[in-house]
Short mmCIF file of C-alpha atoms in Angstrom, two decimals:
data_model
loop_
_atom_site.label_atom_id
_atom_site.label_comp_id
_atom_site.label_asym_id
_atom_site.label_seq_id
_atom_site.Cartn_x
_atom_site.Cartn_y
_atom_site.Cartn_z
CA MET G 4 42.61 -74.23 6.08
CA VAL G 5 43.88 -71.11 4.43
CA PRO G 6 43.98 -72.16 0.35
CA ARG G 7 47.39 -73.12 -0.80
CA PRO G 8 48.47 -70.47 -3.19
CA GLU G 9 49.69 -71.21 -6.53
CA LEU G 10 53.51 -70.58 -7.35
CA ALA G 11 55.16 -69.70 -10.47
CA PRO G 12 58.40 -72.11 -11.34
CA SER G 13 61.71 -71.65 -9.05
CA ALA G 14 64.68 -70.50 -10.01
CA GLY G 15 66.00 -72.07 -7.02
CA SER G 16 67.43 -69.10 -5.33
CA SER G 17 66.81 -65.85 -3.26
CA THR G 18 65.75 -64.22 -6.95
CA GLY G 19 63.89 -66.94 -7.99
CA ALA G 20 62.16 -66.86 -4.27
CA TRP G 21 61.08 -63.55 -4.66
CA ARG G 22 59.76 -64.00 -7.98
CA ASP G 23 57.82 -66.61 -6.65
CA ILE G 24 56.68 -64.51 -3.78
CA GLU G 25 55.66 -61.78 -6.38
CA ASN G 26 53.55 -64.29 -8.12
CA VAL G 27 51.64 -65.73 -5.27
CA SER G 28 47.88 -66.00 -5.72
CA SER G 29 45.04 -67.07 -3.28
CA SER G 30 41.37 -67.14 -1.93
CA SER G 31 42.51 -66.76 1.30
CA ARG G 32 40.30 -64.15 3.30
CA VAL G 33 42.29 -61.17 4.84
CA ALA G 34 41.27 -58.57 7.32
CA PHE G 35 42.32 -55.28 6.05
CA ILE G 36 41.99 -53.39 9.64
CA GLU G 37 42.02 -49.67 8.68
CA GLY G 38 39.35 -50.33 6.24
CA ASP G 39 38.75 -46.87 5.21
CA GLU G 40 42.07 -45.71 5.00
CA PRO G 41 42.97 -44.80 1.22
CA ARG G 42 46.37 -47.05 1.06
CA MET G 43 44.61 -49.87 2.50
CA LEU G 44 41.78 -49.43 -0.01
CA ARG G 45 44.20 -49.37 -2.70
CA ALA G 46 46.26 -52.26 -1.70
CA ALA G 47 42.83 -54.41 -1.48
CA ALA G 48 41.87 -53.10 -4.66
CA LEU G 49 45.12 -54.26 -6.23
CA ALA G 50 44.94 -57.57 -4.39
CA THR G 51 41.42 -58.42 -5.92
CA GLN G 52 42.60 -57.30 -9.20
CA THR G 53 45.71 -59.64 -9.01
CA GLY G 54 44.27 -62.45 -7.40
CA LEU G 55 46.55 -61.99 -4.44
CA CYS G 56 43.54 -62.59 -2.10
CA ARG G 57 40.34 -62.08 -1.17
CA PRO G 58 39.96 -58.66 0.97
CA VAL G 59 37.65 -58.04 3.58
CA LEU G 60 37.47 -54.26 4.72
CA LEU G 61 36.89 -53.61 8.35
CA GLY G 62 34.92 -50.86 9.14
CA LYS G 63 31.66 -49.10 8.96
CA ARG G 64 30.42 -49.78 5.29
CA SER G 65 29.09 -46.07 4.86
CA GLU G 66 32.51 -44.68 5.86
CA ILE G 67 34.50 -47.19 3.75
CA ARG G 68 32.11 -46.16 0.75
CA ARG G 69 32.74 -42.43 1.54
CA ALA G 70 36.65 -42.85 1.33
CA TYR G 71 36.53 -44.45 -1.84
CA ARG G 72 34.61 -42.18 -3.23
CA ASP G 73 36.59 -39.09 -2.02
CA HIS G 74 39.74 -40.87 -3.12
CA GLY G 75 38.55 -42.07 -6.29
CA ILE G 76 39.33 -45.53 -5.58
CA ASP G 77 37.55 -48.43 -7.08
CA VAL G 78 37.46 -51.31 -5.20
CA GLY G 79 34.40 -53.29 -6.86
CA ALA G 80 32.76 -55.77 -4.86
CA ILE G 81 35.08 -55.97 -2.11
CA ASP G 82 33.43 -57.37 1.09
CA THR G 83 32.96 -55.59 4.28
CA LEU G 84 32.64 -56.35 7.97
CA ASP G 85 31.37 -53.78 10.32
CA VAL G 86 33.16 -55.03 13.84
CA ASN G 87 31.66 -52.01 15.51
CA ASP G 88 28.17 -53.73 14.86
CA PRO G 89 27.20 -55.50 18.16
CA ALA G 90 25.52 -58.46 17.16
CA VAL G 91 28.77 -59.05 15.15
CA ARG G 92 30.66 -58.31 18.37
CA GLU G 93 28.66 -60.61 20.41
CA GLN G 94 29.08 -63.43 18.25
CA LEU G 95 32.70 -63.21 17.64
CA VAL G 96 33.20 -62.94 21.41
CA ARG G 97 31.22 -65.77 21.97
CA ASP G 98 33.59 -67.68 19.35
CA PHE G 99 36.59 -66.38 20.92
CA GLU G 100 35.47 -67.33 24.47
CA ARG G 101 34.87 -71.08 23.23
CA GLN G 102 38.42 -71.23 22.12
CA VAL G 103 40.47 -69.60 25.22
CA GLY G 104 37.57 -68.53 27.88
CA PRO G 105 36.02 -65.55 29.08
CA ALA G 106 37.20 -62.47 26.84
CA THR G 107 37.06 -59.33 29.43
CA ASP G 108 39.30 -57.33 27.07
CA LEU G 109 36.77 -58.09 23.95
CA ARG G 110 34.02 -57.14 26.13
CA SER G 111 34.98 -53.70 27.57
CA ALA G 112 33.83 -50.90 26.26
CA THR G 113 37.16 -48.91 26.34
CA LEU G 114 38.53 -51.43 23.87
CA SER G 115 39.24 -48.79 21.18
CA ASN G 116 41.94 -50.77 19.29
CA PRO G 117 40.79 -52.38 15.80
CA ALA G 118 43.91 -54.49 15.38
CA ALA G 119 42.50 -56.72 18.67
CA TRP G 120 39.31 -57.37 16.78
CA GLY G 121 41.09 -58.16 13.34
CA ALA G 122 43.43 -60.58 15.29
CA THR G 123 40.52 -61.93 16.96
CA LEU G 124 38.79 -62.82 13.42
CA VAL G 125 41.73 -64.74 12.49
CA ARG G 126 41.99 -66.41 15.83
CA CYS G 127 38.62 -67.18 15.31
CA GLY G 128 38.89 -68.69 11.85
CA TRP G 129 36.39 -65.87 10.48
CA MET G 130 39.62 -64.73 8.31
CA ASP G 131 42.68 -66.48 7.08
CA ALA G 132 44.90 -63.69 7.80
CA ALA G 133 44.89 -60.36 8.75
CA ILE G 134 47.00 -56.91 7.90
CA GLY G 135 47.18 -53.11 9.56
CA GLY G 136 49.47 -50.68 10.56
CA THR G 137 48.74 -47.48 8.66
CA ARG G 138 46.89 -45.97 11.53
CA THR G 139 47.69 -48.44 14.11
CA THR G 140 50.98 -48.00 16.36
CA SER G 141 52.93 -51.29 16.05
CA ALA G 142 52.82 -51.47 19.48
CA ASP G 143 49.27 -51.74 19.33
CA MET G 144 49.43 -54.06 16.36
CA LEU G 145 51.78 -56.57 18.60
CA ARG G 146 49.70 -56.56 21.87
CA ALA G 147 46.50 -57.52 19.74
CA GLY G 148 48.55 -60.47 18.15
CA LEU G 149 49.73 -61.59 21.37
CA SER G 150 46.59 -61.04 23.35
CA CYS G 151 44.16 -62.64 20.77
CA ILE G 152 46.29 -64.83 18.57
CA GLY G 153 49.47 -65.77 20.77
CA LEU G 154 52.77 -67.27 20.14
CA ALA G 155 53.59 -70.06 17.74
CA PRO G 156 53.94 -73.55 20.28
CA GLU G 157 58.01 -73.33 19.39
CA ARG G 158 58.10 -69.46 19.85
CA SER G 159 58.73 -67.65 23.08
CA THR G 160 59.49 -64.25 21.47
CA VAL G 161 57.66 -62.23 18.67
CA SER G 162 60.22 -60.65 16.74
CA GLY G 163 60.58 -58.77 13.07
CA ALA G 164 62.89 -59.85 10.50
CA ILE G 165 64.19 -57.18 7.76
CA PHE G 166 64.59 -58.95 4.40
CA LEU G 167 66.91 -56.79 2.37
CA ASP G 168 67.30 -56.92 -1.28
CA THR G 169 70.88 -55.33 -1.72
CA GLN G 170 71.29 -55.62 -5.22
CA ARG G 171 74.85 -57.09 -4.56
CA PRO G 172 74.86 -60.62 -5.67
CA ASP G 173 78.03 -61.28 -3.69
CA VAL G 174 76.37 -60.15 -0.46
CA GLY G 175 74.16 -63.07 1.74
CA SER G 176 72.37 -65.53 -0.61
CA GLY G 177 71.74 -63.56 -3.97
CA GLY G 178 71.62 -60.40 -2.74
CA THR G 179 69.34 -60.88 0.19
CA LEU G 180 70.17 -60.68 3.84
CA ALA G 181 67.53 -61.17 6.76
CA PHE G 182 68.28 -58.58 9.75
CA ALA G 183 66.58 -59.28 12.89
CA ASP G 184 65.05 -58.27 15.31
CA ALA G 185 64.67 -54.90 13.71
CA VAL G 186 60.79 -54.29 15.04
CA VAL G 187 60.06 -55.45 18.32
CA THR G 188 62.31 -56.08 21.36
CA PRO G 189 64.76 -53.18 22.54
CA MET G 190 67.15 -55.23 24.02
CA PRO G 191 66.70 -59.11 24.10
CA THR G 192 67.89 -61.28 26.75
CA VAL G 193 70.34 -64.40 25.71
CA ASP G 194 67.13 -66.58 25.37
CA GLN G 195 65.38 -64.23 23.12
CA LEU G 196 68.28 -63.82 21.13
CA ALA G 197 68.44 -67.63 20.35
CA ASP G 198 64.62 -67.60 19.61
CA ILE G 199 64.97 -64.59 17.45
CA ALA G 200 67.39 -66.59 15.39
CA ALA G 201 65.50 -69.81 15.24
CA ALA G 202 62.48 -67.69 14.06
CA THR G 203 64.31 -66.07 11.63
CA ALA G 204 66.06 -69.36 10.70
CA ARG G 205 62.57 -70.49 9.79
CA SER G 206 61.07 -67.70 8.03
CA TRP G 207 64.38 -67.59 5.74
CA ARG G 208 63.57 -71.37 4.72
CA ALA G 209 59.97 -70.67 4.08
CA LEU G 210 60.53 -67.54 2.39
CA MET G 211 63.91 -68.06 0.52
CA ARG G 212 63.87 -71.57 -0.04
CA THR G 213 67.61 -72.03 0.78
CA GLU G 214 69.32 -72.94 4.19
CA PRO G 215 70.43 -70.26 6.70
CA ARG G 216 73.46 -69.41 7.73
CA ILE G 217 73.09 -67.23 10.92
CA GLY G 218 75.53 -64.86 12.49
CA PHE G 219 75.05 -63.27 15.52
CA LEU G 220 76.67 -59.98 15.45
CA SER G 221 78.58 -57.83 17.65
CA PHE G 222 81.01 -55.12 17.59
CA SER G 223 83.67 -57.84 18.69
CA THR G 224 84.67 -60.80 16.43
CA ARG G 225 85.68 -63.65 18.01
CA GLY G 226 86.76 -62.45 21.37
CA SER G 227 88.63 -59.34 20.30
CA SER G 228 86.57 -57.47 23.15
CA GLY G 229 85.55 -58.81 26.60
CA SER G 230 82.86 -56.28 27.30
CA PRO G 231 79.83 -57.94 29.01
CA HIS G 232 77.78 -56.63 25.80
CA VAL G 233 79.65 -59.19 24.11
CA GLN G 234 79.65 -61.90 26.30
CA ARG G 235 75.64 -62.05 26.07
CA ILE G 236 76.26 -62.31 22.33
CA ARG G 237 78.63 -65.37 23.26
CA ASP G 238 75.98 -66.88 25.58
CA ALA G 239 73.36 -66.45 22.78
CA VAL G 240 75.41 -68.17 20.33
CA THR G 241 76.33 -71.09 22.84
CA LEU G 242 72.46 -71.70 23.77
CA PHE G 243 71.53 -71.41 20.17
CA ARG G 244 74.13 -74.05 19.31
CA ARG G 245 72.82 -76.24 21.86
CA ARG G 246 69.27 -76.06 20.84
CA PHE G 247 70.02 -76.40 17.13
CA PRO G 248 73.10 -78.37 16.51
CA GLU G 249 72.51 -79.01 12.80
CA GLU G 250 72.19 -74.98 12.00
CA ALA G 251 75.32 -73.21 10.23
CA VAL G 252 75.89 -70.24 13.05
CA ASP G 253 78.81 -68.39 13.94
CA GLY G 254 79.56 -65.92 16.70
CA GLU G 255 80.44 -63.30 18.02
CA LEU G 256 80.88 -61.39 14.53
CA GLN G 257 81.22 -57.77 13.33
CA PHE G 258 79.32 -57.09 10.41
CA ASP G 259 82.11 -57.01 7.65
CA SER G 260 83.43 -60.41 9.17
CA ALA G 261 80.06 -62.09 8.82
CA VAL G 262 79.30 -60.72 5.26
CA SER G 263 82.92 -60.44 3.53
CA MET G 264 84.83 -63.83 3.03
CA ALA G 265 88.03 -61.47 2.73
CA VAL G 266 87.40 -59.63 6.03
CA ALA G 267 86.65 -62.77 7.75
CA GLU G 268 89.69 -64.33 6.40
CA ARG G 269 92.03 -61.27 7.40
CA LYS G 270 90.24 -61.92 11.18
CA HIS G 271 90.38 -65.30 10.96
CA ALA G 272 86.75 -65.67 11.19
CA THR G 273 86.36 -68.88 9.20
CA GLY G 274 84.41 -71.22 10.89
CA ALA G 275 80.90 -72.41 9.82
CA LEU G 276 79.99 -69.12 7.81
CA ALA G 277 83.42 -67.79 6.62
CA GLY G 278 81.94 -64.42 5.68
CA ALA G 279 78.82 -65.84 3.94
CA ALA G 280 76.02 -65.09 6.28
CA ASN G 281 72.88 -64.49 5.29
CA VAL G 282 70.95 -64.18 8.49
CA LEU G 283 72.21 -61.47 10.47
CA VAL G 284 71.08 -61.56 14.72
CA PHE G 285 71.71 -57.76 15.98
CA PRO G 286 72.45 -57.16 19.45
CA SER G 287 69.55 -54.61 20.08
CA LEU G 288 66.44 -53.22 18.28
CA ASP G 289 68.71 -50.26 17.92
CA SER G 290 71.39 -51.40 15.72
CA ALA G 291 68.85 -53.61 13.66
CA ASN G 292 66.71 -50.80 13.21
CA ILE G 293 69.26 -48.28 12.16
CA ALA G 294 71.48 -50.69 10.01
CA TYR G 295 68.58 -51.66 7.49
CA LYS G 296 67.43 -48.13 7.26
CA VAL G 297 70.94 -46.82 6.64
CA ALA G 298 71.12 -49.55 3.60
CA GLU G 299 67.63 -48.45 2.42
CA GLN G 300 68.65 -44.85 2.32
CA LEU G 301 72.52 -44.62 1.60
CA GLY G 302 72.34 -48.28 -0.11
CA GLY G 303 69.79 -48.28 -2.30
CA ALA G 304 68.71 -51.61 -0.76
CA ARG G 305 64.78 -52.53 -0.77
CA ALA G 306 63.84 -53.46 3.02
CA ARG G 307 60.53 -55.93 3.25
CA ALA G 308 59.33 -56.37 6.83
CA PHE G 309 57.94 -59.41 8.00
CA LEU G 310 56.47 -60.13 11.55
CA GLN G 311 57.55 -63.84 13.13
CA GLY G 312 56.35 -65.68 16.08
CA LEU G 313 52.54 -65.88 16.27
CA ALA G 314 50.71 -68.76 15.82
CA LYS G 315 48.38 -67.15 12.73
CA PRO G 316 49.03 -65.16 9.81
CA PHE G 317 49.00 -61.32 11.19
CA ALA G 318 51.07 -58.39 9.63
CA ASP G 319 51.91 -55.15 10.78
CA VAL G 320 53.11 -52.59 8.22
CA SER G 321 54.47 -49.20 9.12
CA ARG G 322 52.34 -45.91 9.25
CA GLY G 323 54.66 -44.40 6.68
CA CYS G 324 54.33 -47.37 4.13
CA SER G 325 53.22 -47.13 1.09
CA VAL G 326 50.70 -49.16 -1.01
CA ASP G 327 53.42 -51.34 -2.52
CA ASP G 328 54.66 -52.18 1.07
CA ILE G 329 51.52 -53.20 2.14
CA VAL G 330 51.09 -55.27 -0.90
CA THR G 331 54.44 -57.15 -0.34
CA THR G 332 53.98 -57.72 2.88
CA LEU G 333 50.52 -59.62 2.21
CA ARG G 334 52.38 -61.47 -0.47
CA MET G 335 55.06 -62.66 1.97
CA LEU G 336 52.23 -63.53 4.51
CA LEU G 337 50.44 -65.52 2.18
CA TYR G 338 53.78 -67.21 0.75
CA ASP G 339 54.60 -67.99 4.15
CA THR G 340 51.39 -69.70 4.63
CA LEU G 341 51.95 -72.10 2.20
CA GLN G 342 55.47 -73.17 2.93
CA ASN G 343 54.47 -73.51 6.73
CA PRO G 344 50.97 -75.95 7.53
CA GLU G 345 51.05 -75.67 10.62
CA LEU G 346 49.84 -71.59 9.84
CA LYS G 347 46.00 -73.51 8.97
CA SER G 348 43.25 -71.68 9.60
CA SER G 349 40.24 -73.66 10.68
CA ARG G 350 38.16 -71.60 8.51
CA ARG G 351 34.24 -70.60 9.62
CA GLU G 352 31.92 -69.83 6.78
CA GLY G 353 29.09 -67.71 6.58
CA VAL G 354 30.03 -64.65 8.96
CA LEU G 355 30.18 -61.80 6.21
CA SER G 356 27.32 -59.86 5.35
#
């Protein structure tokens, strides 16, 4: 089982939740997939120094040592694991096959995706979590997560939520909004939109510790357009309400109607949200991704990405990320594990050299 991180006292708001996330600590073993990449090395060193987790650098020990010498990084006594070692691979494949059956892809000599081995380490209990993406594409990270870890029992879609600190206390919950899906699915179906909303509501409860208020977004508010594109959003809202009648949800809504009480009143969108949404479900990957980057670049918001829908803790960071981005993503991953015991790992001891 993943050790339960220790938390600072909560302030009972999204601001307090971020403070708790920043103070999370754990003895969880986390695989750093690109173990010789300078940003990963620096993040692992920080994670060790702050007690965030027990990092394990994946890769050849000689290459990892060369990397931290070349870049002047003091990683201390951080563990390493070489998944290219034939003995390690054979044992890991056997463990995987005991759980899921023949592992043709893992045995293939053409498999060069290091994320697959990181995900398999988590699936088999060798690690409690894994993080990567500084050199690995998001497509390869997602492929690894789906094929080696699999979906959480209640999920049908992997998605990515962006938790956006807008620095505007009048917006969302204490200035925080969640945008989804801003990472994975280009044009979600009706069923996928409903599943993305459910996954983001779960993530919001775990990370923010307040109730989600979910707005399904469009270029139309409450029937102002009859476009087929809008009908897809209406159908998703109907489906979500049928599956989750207890949730506070509204749609279809334009962005301003979702987050501004004054605009919502003018546009007669005074239903369950009345301009106070904190979880925003976008109609497409294009719209969600563009929206959060506009908020970052022009509005000074701080974005934190969170991968959701997998059965075990597995995180993807951008290839353009900073060391702080890696550490923040890791904090969110471990904090989420605390809040959701279904993510527990059956730890396998004695696998590190």
